[in-house]
Structures are given as C-alpha cells and as structure tokens.
Amino acid sequence: GAGVSQSPSNKVTEKGKDVELRCDPISGHTALYWYRQSLGQGLEFLIYFQGNSAPDKSGLPSDRFSAERTGGSVSTLTIQRTQQEDSAVYLCASSETSTVGYTFGSGTRLTVV
Amino acid sequence: EDQVTQSPEALRLQEGESSSLNCSYTVSGLRGLFWYRQDPGKGPEFLFTLYSAGEEKEKERLKATLTKKESFLHITAPKPEDSATYLCAVPQGGSEKLVFGKGTKLTVNP
C-alpha cells in the first residue's frame, strides 16, 4: 500500500484482557518499528525488526508485551493481561534500511478500562 | 544516557510572526537528527534529517539547522496550517531506534 496501515484505529478493552494490534508496513520496507506514545510523554521505543535478523526487544516494558513479524511484512503487537497503564497510542513505522525517512502509521489508540 | 530536550513545550504565534523551536541533544556519535511534524490523531510525518554541524535544510516556511549540541527549527511567516506538534529525534547509540523529545506544540492564530 501507499502508507503504513494500522488496525484497529481504536481499541477499548477491559483490564486483564489480551489485545492484538496489527501493522502493515510499506511494501519493500525491511525495517519495522513499534513505538508507544502516552499523554504528555514522548514517543517510547518498544521493538525493532530488520529483515531476518533477531528483533531488538530492548524497549518492551514487561513480559506481557510481545511482537512478531510474519514473512518480513505484517507485524502484530500483543499485550497480555492489559493494565490501565498500557493505555496509550501505539505507533508503527517502517523504513527501507535505515532511520532516514521513517514512515509512521496513524496509530492504534488503546484504552484499558 | 542519550537525551533529547525540546523547548518551549508550547508556542503560540500570530500568523506571520516568525519564531524558532529548539532541540538540544546529548548523544555519543551523532548519526543524524530528525524532525517530524505530528497532527492530532495522526502519526508523525517526516520533515528533515540533518547529519553534520552547519547543515541546513528548508521546506516551505520551515528551515532546520544543526550545531554540535542543538538544532533549531525556524518558522518564517507561519500560517494556521503550520499548527502541529514538532518532534525531534536522534538515533540511540549504535542502534536504529530513535530517541524522541517530548515535542513543541505550535499554535498559529489567524
């Protein structure tokens, strides 16, 4: 597609439930990133995929968070046993091979009630 | 620890009133400084990358400059459509992940 597509755009879930957030990057982009943006905070790095290399998971805040990227394309971020502090906008970005020209999706706004 | 600090947090301008936004950074071995624009409800939109002190880049009413410790985003004769949050970021250490500042929310009144 022409841009990075994320779904759903909004998600309201009950505390303790699991959620899956999807990211469809720009075709041909080998690098894919997940960031989290909380109210009043800057963007917080979560995880980075580059081609077939092992992902950089250093930003995942707890073991409740996991992500996978299938076939070098679509990625899914999973949050298990959601907590209220997980409420944020989750942004996905892709790029060709470097940080030049990251293209972000519009994000998924997650609200945990 | 790599850090990015943006100031001011918020800026209100009248249409046509030029000003500058600041981004100061501490990082070992700068491999680029990135400016993004973010509109409400949208993801950040890439504006510029600067790689070395003294470099300048322009796009319409925006000009970004870089020194060894900070970057400025100059806005000349802004229009209401320039209202947005402007973010700067630097790659962290030797990795590909970006460290973002908290942004400057710019409001341009007609």
CSV table of N, CA, C and O in Angstrom, one decimal, chain B residues 15-105:
chain,number,residue,atom,x,y,z
B,15,GLU,N,-0.3,34.7,13.0
B,15,GLU,CA,0.0,34.4,11.6
B,15,GLU,C,1.0,35.5,11.1
B,15,GLU,O,0.8,36.7,11.3
B,16,GLY,N,2.1,35.0,10.5
B,16,GLY,CA,3.1,35.9,10.0
B,16,GLY,C,4.3,36.2,11.0
B,16,GLY,O,5.3,36.8,10.6
B,17,GLU,N,4.1,35.8,12.3
B,17,GLU,CA,5.1,36.0,13.3
B,17,GLU,C,6.1,34.9,13.3
B,17,GLU,O,5.9,33.8,13.8
B,18,SER,N,7.3,35.2,12.9
B,18,SER,CA,8.4,34.2,12.8
B,18,SER,C,8.9,33.8,14.2
B,18,SER,O,8.9,34.7,15.1
B,19,SER,N,9.4,32.6,14.3
B,19,SER,CA,10.0,32.2,15.6
B,19,SER,C,10.8,30.9,15.3
B,19,SER,O,10.9,30.4,14.2
B,20,SER,N,11.4,30.4,16.4
B,20,SER,CA,12.2,29.2,16.3
B,20,SER,C,11.9,28.2,17.5
B,20,SER,O,11.6,28.7,18.6
B,21,LEU,N,12.0,27.0,17.2
B,21,LEU,CA,11.9,25.9,18.1
B,21,LEU,C,13.3,25.3,18.4
B,21,LEU,O,14.0,25.2,17.4
B,22,ASN,N,13.5,24.9,19.6
B,22,ASN,CA,14.8,24.4,19.9
B,22,ASN,C,14.8,22.9,20.3
B,22,ASN,O,13.8,22.4,20.9
B,23,CYS,N,15.8,22.2,19.9
B,23,CYS,CA,16.0,20.8,20.2
B,23,CYS,C,17.5,20.6,20.6
B,23,CYS,O,18.4,20.7,19.8
B,24,SER,N,17.7,20.4,21.9
B,24,SER,CA,19.1,20.1,22.4
B,24,SER,C,19.2,18.6,22.6
B,24,SER,O,18.3,17.9,23.0
B,25,TYR,N,20.4,18.1,22.4
B,25,TYR,CA,20.6,16.7,22.5
B,25,TYR,C,22.0,16.3,23.1
B,25,TYR,O,22.9,17.1,23.0
B,26,THR,N,22.0,15.2,23.7
B,26,THR,CA,23.3,14.6,24.2
B,26,THR,C,23.3,13.2,23.7
B,26,THR,O,22.4,12.4,24.1
B,27,VAL,N,24.2,12.9,22.8
B,27,VAL,CA,24.3,11.5,22.3
B,27,VAL,C,25.8,11.3,21.9
B,27,VAL,O,26.5,12.3,21.4
B,28,SER,N,26.2,10.1,22.0
B,28,SER,CA,27.6,9.8,21.7
B,28,SER,C,27.6,9.5,20.2
B,28,SER,O,27.0,8.5,19.8
B,29,GLY,N,28.3,10.3,19.4
B,29,GLY,CA,28.4,9.9,18.0
B,29,GLY,C,27.1,10.2,17.2
B,29,GLY,O,26.4,9.2,16.9
B,30,LEU,N,26.8,11.4,17.0
B,30,LEU,CA,25.6,11.7,16.3
B,30,LEU,C,25.5,11.1,14.9
B,30,LEU,O,26.5,11.3,14.1
B,31,ARG,N,24.5,10.4,14.6
B,31,ARG,CA,24.3,9.8,13.3
B,31,ARG,C,23.1,10.4,12.6
B,31,ARG,O,22.4,9.7,11.8
B,32,GLY,N,22.8,11.6,12.9
B,32,GLY,CA,21.6,12.2,12.3
B,32,GLY,C,20.7,12.8,13.3
B,32,GLY,O,20.6,12.2,14.4
B,33,LEU,N,20.0,13.9,13.0
B,33,LEU,CA,19.0,14.4,13.8
B,33,LEU,C,17.7,14.6,12.9
B,33,LEU,O,17.9,15.1,11.8
B,34,PHE,N,16.6,14.1,13.5
B,34,PHE,CA,15.4,14.1,12.6
B,34,PHE,C,14.3,15.0,13.2
B,34,PHE,O,14.1,15.1,14.4
B,35,TRP,N,13.6,15.7,12.3
B,35,TRP,CA,12.5,16.5,12.7
B,35,TRP,C,11.2,15.9,12.0
B,35,TRP,O,11.2,15.5,10.9
B,36,TYR,N,10.2,15.8,12.9
B,36,TYR,CA,8.9,15.3,12.4
B,36,TYR,C,7.8,16.3,12.8
B,36,TYR,O,8.0,17.1,13.8
B,37,ARG,N,6.7,16.3,12.1
B,37,ARG,CA,5.6,17.0,12.4
B,37,ARG,C,4.4,16.1,12.8
B,37,ARG,O,4.3,15.1,12.0
B,38,GLN,N,3.7,16.3,13.8
B,38,GLN,CA,2.6,15.4,14.2
B,38,GLN,C,1.3,16.2,14.4
B,38,GLN,O,1.2,17.1,15.2
B,39,ASP,N,0.3,15.9,13.6
B,39,ASP,CA,-1.0,16.5,13.7
B,39,ASP,C,-1.9,15.6,14.6
B,39,ASP,O,-1.6,14.4,14.8
B,40,PRO,N,-2.9,16.2,15.3
B,40,PRO,CA,-3.7,15.4,16.2
B,40,PRO,C,-4.3,14.2,15.6
B,40,PRO,O,-4.8,14.3,14.5
B,41,GLY,N,-4.2,13.1,16.3
B,41,GLY,CA,-4.8,11.8,15.8
B,41,GLY,C,-4.0,11.2,14.6
B,41,GLY,O,-4.5,10.2,14.1
B,42,LYS,N,-2.8,11.7,14.3
B,42,LYS,CA,-2.1,11.1,13.2
B,42,LYS,C,-0.7,10.7,13.8
B,42,LYS,O,-0.2,11.2,14.8
B,43,GLY,N,0.0,9.9,13.0
B,43,GLY,CA,1.4,9.6,13.3
B,43,GLY,C,2.3,10.7,12.9
B,43,GLY,O,1.9,11.5,12.0
B,44,PRO,N,3.5,10.7,13.4
B,44,PRO,CA,4.5,11.8,13.0
B,44,PRO,C,4.8,11.6,11.5
B,44,PRO,O,4.9,10.6,10.9
B,45,GLU,N,5.0,12.8,10.9
B,45,GLU,CA,5.3,12.9,9.5
B,45,GLU,C,6.7,13.4,9.3
B,45,GLU,O,7.1,14.5,9.9
B,46,PHE,N,7.6,12.7,8.6
B,46,PHE,CA,9.0,13.1,8.5
B,46,PHE,C,9.1,14.4,7.8
B,46,PHE,O,8.5,14.7,6.8
B,47,LEU,N,10.0,15.3,8.3
B,47,LEU,CA,10.3,16.5,7.7
B,47,LEU,C,11.8,16.6,7.2
B,47,LEU,O,12.0,16.8,6.0
B,48,PHE,N,12.7,16.5,8.1
B,48,PHE,CA,14.1,16.6,7.7
B,48,PHE,C,15.0,15.7,8.4
B,48,PHE,O,14.7,15.2,9.5
B,49,THR,N,16.2,15.4,7.8
B,49,THR,CA,17.3,14.8,8.5
B,49,THR,C,18.5,15.7,8.4
B,49,THR,O,18.8,16.1,7.3
B,50,LEU,N,19.2,16.0,9.5
B,50,LEU,CA,20.5,16.7,9.5
B,50,LEU,C,21.6,15.8,10.0
B,50,LEU,O,21.4,15.1,11.0
B,51,TYR,N,22.8,15.9,9.3
B,51,TYR,CA,23.8,15.0,9.7
B,51,TYR,C,25.0,15.6,10.3
B,51,TYR,O,25.8,15.0,11.1
B,52,SER,N,25.3,16.9,10.0
B,52,SER,CA,26.5,17.5,10.5
B,52,SER,C,26.3,18.9,10.9
B,52,SER,O,25.4,19.6,10.3
B,53,ALA,N,27.1,19.4,11.8
B,53,ALA,CA,27.0,20.8,12.3
B,53,ALA,C,27.2,21.7,11.1
B,53,ALA,O,28.1,21.5,10.3
B,54,GLY,N,26.3,22.7,11.1
B,54,GLY,CA,26.4,23.7,10.0
B,54,GLY,C,25.4,23.4,8.9
B,54,GLY,O,25.1,24.2,8.0
B,55,GLU,N,24.9,22.2,8.9
B,55,GLU,CA,23.9,21.8,7.8
B,55,GLU,C,22.6,22.5,8.0
B,55,GLU,O,22.1,22.7,9.1
B,56,GLU,N,22.0,22.9,6.9
B,56,GLU,CA,20.6,23.5,6.9
B,56,GLU,C,19.8,22.8,5.9
B,56,GLU,O,20.3,22.4,4.8
B,57,LYS,N,18.5,22.7,6.2
B,57,LYS,CA,17.5,22.2,5.2
B,57,LYS,C,16.3,23.0,5.3
B,57,LYS,O,15.9,23.4,6.4
B,58,GLU,N,15.6,23.2,4.1
B,58,GLU,CA,14.4,24.0,4.1
B,58,GLU,C,13.3,23.3,3.4
B,58,GLU,O,13.5,22.5,2.5
B,59,LYS,N,12.1,23.6,3.9
B,59,LYS,CA,10.9,23.1,3.2
B,59,LYS,C,9.8,24.1,3.5
B,59,LYS,O,9.3,24.3,4.6
B,60,GLU,N,9.4,24.8,2.4
B,60,GLU,CA,8.4,25.8,2.5
B,60,GLU,C,8.8,26.9,3.6
B,60,GLU,O,9.8,27.5,3.5
B,61,ARG,N,8.0,27.0,4.6
B,61,ARG,CA,8.3,28.1,5.6
B,61,ARG,C,9.2,27.6,6.7
B,61,ARG,O,9.5,28.3,7.7
B,62,LEU,N,9.6,26.3,6.7
B,62,LEU,CA,10.5,25.7,7.7
B,62,LEU,C,11.9,25.6,7.3
B,62,LEU,O,12.2,25.3,6.1
B,63,LYS,N,12.8,25.9,8.2
B,63,LYS,CA,14.2,25.7,8.0
B,63,LYS,C,14.8,25.1,9.2
B,63,LYS,O,14.7,25.7,10.3
B,64,ALA,N,15.5,24.0,9.1
B,64,ALA,CA,16.2,23.3,10.2
B,64,ALA,C,17.7,23.5,10.1
B,64,ALA,O,18.3,23.4,9.0
B,65,THR,N,18.3,23.8,11.3
B,65,THR,CA,19.7,24.0,11.3
B,65,THR,C,20.3,23.1,12.4
B,65,THR,O,19.5,22.7,13.4
B,66,LEU,N,21.6,22.8,12.4
B,66,LEU,CA,22.2,21.9,13.3
B,66,LEU,C,23.5,22.5,13.8
B,66,LEU,O,24.3,22.9,13.0
B,67,THR,N,23.7,22.4,15.1
B,67,THR,CA,25.0,22.7,15.7
B,67,THR,C,25.5,21.4,16.4
B,67,THR,O,24.8,20.4,16.4
B,68,LYS,N,26.6,21.5,17.1
B,68,LYS,CA,27.1,20.3,17.8
B,68,LYS,C,26.3,19.9,19.0
B,68,LYS,O,26.4,18.7,19.5
B,69,LYS,N,25.4,20.8,19.5
B,69,LYS,CA,24.7,20.5,20.7
B,69,LYS,C,23.2,20.6,20.5
B,69,LYS,O,22.4,20.2,21.4
B,70,GLU,N,22.7,21.3,19.4
B,70,GLU,CA,21.3,21.6,19.3
B,70,GLU,C,20.9,21.8,17.9
B,70,GLU,O,21.8,22.0,17.0
B,71,SER,N,19.6,21.7,17.7
B,71,SER,CA,19.1,22.0,16.4
B,71,SER,C,17.9,23.0,16.6
B,71,SER,O,17.3,23.0,17.6
B,72,PHE,N,17.7,23.8,15.5
B,72,PHE,CA,16.7,24.8,15.6
B,72,PHE,C,15.8,24.6,14.4
B,72,PHE,O,16.2,24.2,13.3
B,73,LEU,N,14.5,24.7,14.6
B,73,LEU,CA,13.5,24.7,13.5
B,73,LEU,C,12.9,26.1,13.4
B,73,LEU,O,12.2,26.5,14.3
B,74,HIS,N,13.3,26.8,12.4
B,74,HIS,CA,12.9,28.2,12.2
B,74,HIS,C,11.6,28.2,11.4
B,74,HIS,O,11.6,27.5,10.3
B,75,ILE,N,10.6,28.9,11.8
B,75,ILE,CA,9.4,29.0,11.1
B,75,ILE,C,9.2,30.5,10.7
B,75,ILE,O,9.1,31.4,11.5
B,76,THR,N,9.2,30.7,9.4
B,76,THR,CA,9.1,32.1,8.8
B,76,THR,C,7.7,32.3,8.3
B,76,THR,O,7.1,31.6,7.6
B,77,ALA,N,7.2,33.4,8.8
B,77,ALA,CA,5.8,33.9,8.4
B,77,ALA,C,4.8,32.7,8.5
B,77,ALA,O,4.2,32.3,7.4
B,78,PRO,N,4.7,32.1,9.7
B,78,PRO,CA,3.8,30.9,9.7
B,78,PRO,C,2.3,31.2,9.4
B,78,PRO,O,1.9,32.3,9.6
B,79,LYS,N,1.7,30.1,9.0
B,79,LYS,CA,0.3,30.2,8.7
B,79,LYS,C,-0.5,29.2,9.6
B,79,LYS,O,0.2,28.3,10.2
B,80,PRO,N,-1.8,29.4,9.8
B,80,PRO,CA,-2.5,28.5,10.7
B,80,PRO,C,-2.3,27.0,10.4
B,80,PRO,O,-2.3,26.2,11.3
B,81,GLU,N,-2.1,26.7,9.1
B,81,GLU,CA,-1.9,25.2,8.8
B,81,GLU,C,-0.6,24.7,9.3
B,81,GLU,O,-0.3,23.5,9.2
B,82,ASP,N,0.3,25.6,9.8
B,82,ASP,CA,1.6,25.1,10.4
B,82,ASP,C,1.4,24.6,11.8
B,82,ASP,O,2.3,24.1,12.4
B,83,SER,N,0.2,24.8,12.3
B,83,SER,CA,-0.1,24.4,13.7
B,83,SER,C,0.0,22.9,13.8
B,83,SER,O,-0.6,22.2,13.0
B,84,ALA,N,0.8,22.4,14.7
B,84,ALA,CA,1.1,21.0,14.9
B,84,ALA,C,2.0,20.8,16.1
B,84,ALA,O,2.5,21.8,16.6
B,85,THR,N,2.3,19.6,16.4
B,85,THR,CA,3.4,19.3,17.4
B,85,THR,C,4.6,18.9,16.6
B,85,THR,O,4.6,18.1,15.7
B,86,TYR,N,5.8,19.6,16.8
B,86,TYR,CA,7.0,19.3,16.1
B,86,TYR,C,7.9,18.5,17.1
B,86,TYR,O,8.2,18.9,18.2
B,87,LEU,N,8.4,17.4,16.5
B,87,LEU,CA,9.2,16.4,17.3
B,87,LEU,C,10.6,16.4,16.7
B,87,LEU,O,10.8,16.4,15.5
B,88,CYS,N,11.6,16.3,17.6
B,88,CYS,CA,12.9,15.9,17.0
B,88,CYS,C,13.4,14.6,17.7
B,88,CYS,O,12.9,14.2,18.8
B,89,ALA,N,14.3,14.0,17.0
B,89,ALA,CA,14.8,12.7,17.5
B,89,ALA,C,16.2,12.4,17.0
B,89,ALA,O,16.6,12.9,15.9
B,90,VAL,N,16.9,11.6,17.7
B,90,VAL,CA,18.3,11.1,17.3
B,90,VAL,C,18.3,9.6,17.5
B,90,VAL,O,17.7,9.1,18.4
B,91,PRO,N,19.1,9.0,16.7
B,91,PRO,CA,19.4,7.5,16.9
B,91,PRO,C,20.1,7.3,18.2
B,91,PRO,O,21.0,8.0,18.5
B,92,GLN,N,19.7,6.2,18.9
B,92,GLN,CA,20.3,6.0,20.2
B,92,GLN,C,21.6,5.1,20.0
B,92,GLN,O,21.5,4.0,19.4
B,93,GLY,N,22.7,5.6,20.4
B,93,GLY,CA,23.9,4.8,20.4
B,93,GLY,C,24.2,4.3,19.0
B,93,GLY,O,24.1,5.0,18.0
B,94,GLY,N,24.5,3.0,18.9
B,94,GLY,CA,24.8,2.4,17.7
B,94,GLY,C,23.6,1.7,17.1
B,94,GLY,O,23.7,0.9,16.1
B,95,SER,N,22.4,2.0,17.6
B,95,SER,CA,21.2,1.2,17.2
B,95,SER,C,20.4,2.0,16.1
B,95,SER,O,20.8,3.2,15.8
B,96,GLU,N,19.4,1.4,15.6
B,96,GLU,CA,18.5,2.1,14.7
B,96,GLU,C,17.3,2.7,15.3
B,96,GLU,O,16.4,3.3,14.7
B,97,LYS,N,17.1,2.6,16.6
B,97,LYS,CA,15.9,3.1,17.3
B,97,LYS,C,16.2,4.6,17.6
B,97,LYS,O,17.3,5.0,17.9
B,98,LEU,N,15.1,5.4,17.5
B,98,LEU,CA,15.2,6.8,17.7
B,98,LEU,C,14.8,7.2,19.1
B,98,LEU,O,13.8,6.6,19.6
B,99,VAL,N,15.5,8.2,19.7
B,99,VAL,CA,15.1,8.7,21.0
B,99,VAL,C,14.4,10.1,20.6
B,99,VAL,O,15.0,10.9,20.0
B,100,PHE,N,13.2,10.2,21.0
B,100,PHE,CA,12.4,11.4,20.7
B,100,PHE,C,12.3,12.4,21.9
B,100,PHE,O,12.3,12.0,23.0
B,101,GLY,N,12.3,13.7,21.5
B,101,GLY,CA,11.9,14.7,22.5
B,101,GLY,C,10.4,14.7,22.7
B,101,GLY,O,9.7,14.0,22.0
B,102,LYS,N,9.9,15.4,23.7
B,102,LYS,CA,8.5,15.4,24.0
B,102,LYS,C,7.7,16.4,23.1
B,102,LYS,O,6.5,16.4,23.1
B,103,GLY,N,8.5,17.1,22.3
B,103,GLY,CA,7.8,17.9,21.3
B,103,GLY,C,7.5,19.3,21.7
B,103,GLY,O,7.4,19.7,22.9
B,104,THR,N,7.3,20.2,20.7
B,104,THR,CA,6.8,21.6,20.9
B,104,THR,C,5.4,21.7,20.2
B,104,THR,O,5.4,21.4,18.9
B,105,LYS,N,4.4,22.0,20.9
B,105,LYS,CA,3.1,22.2,20.3
B,105,LYS,C,3.0,23.6,19.8
B,105,LYS,O,3.0,24.6,20.6
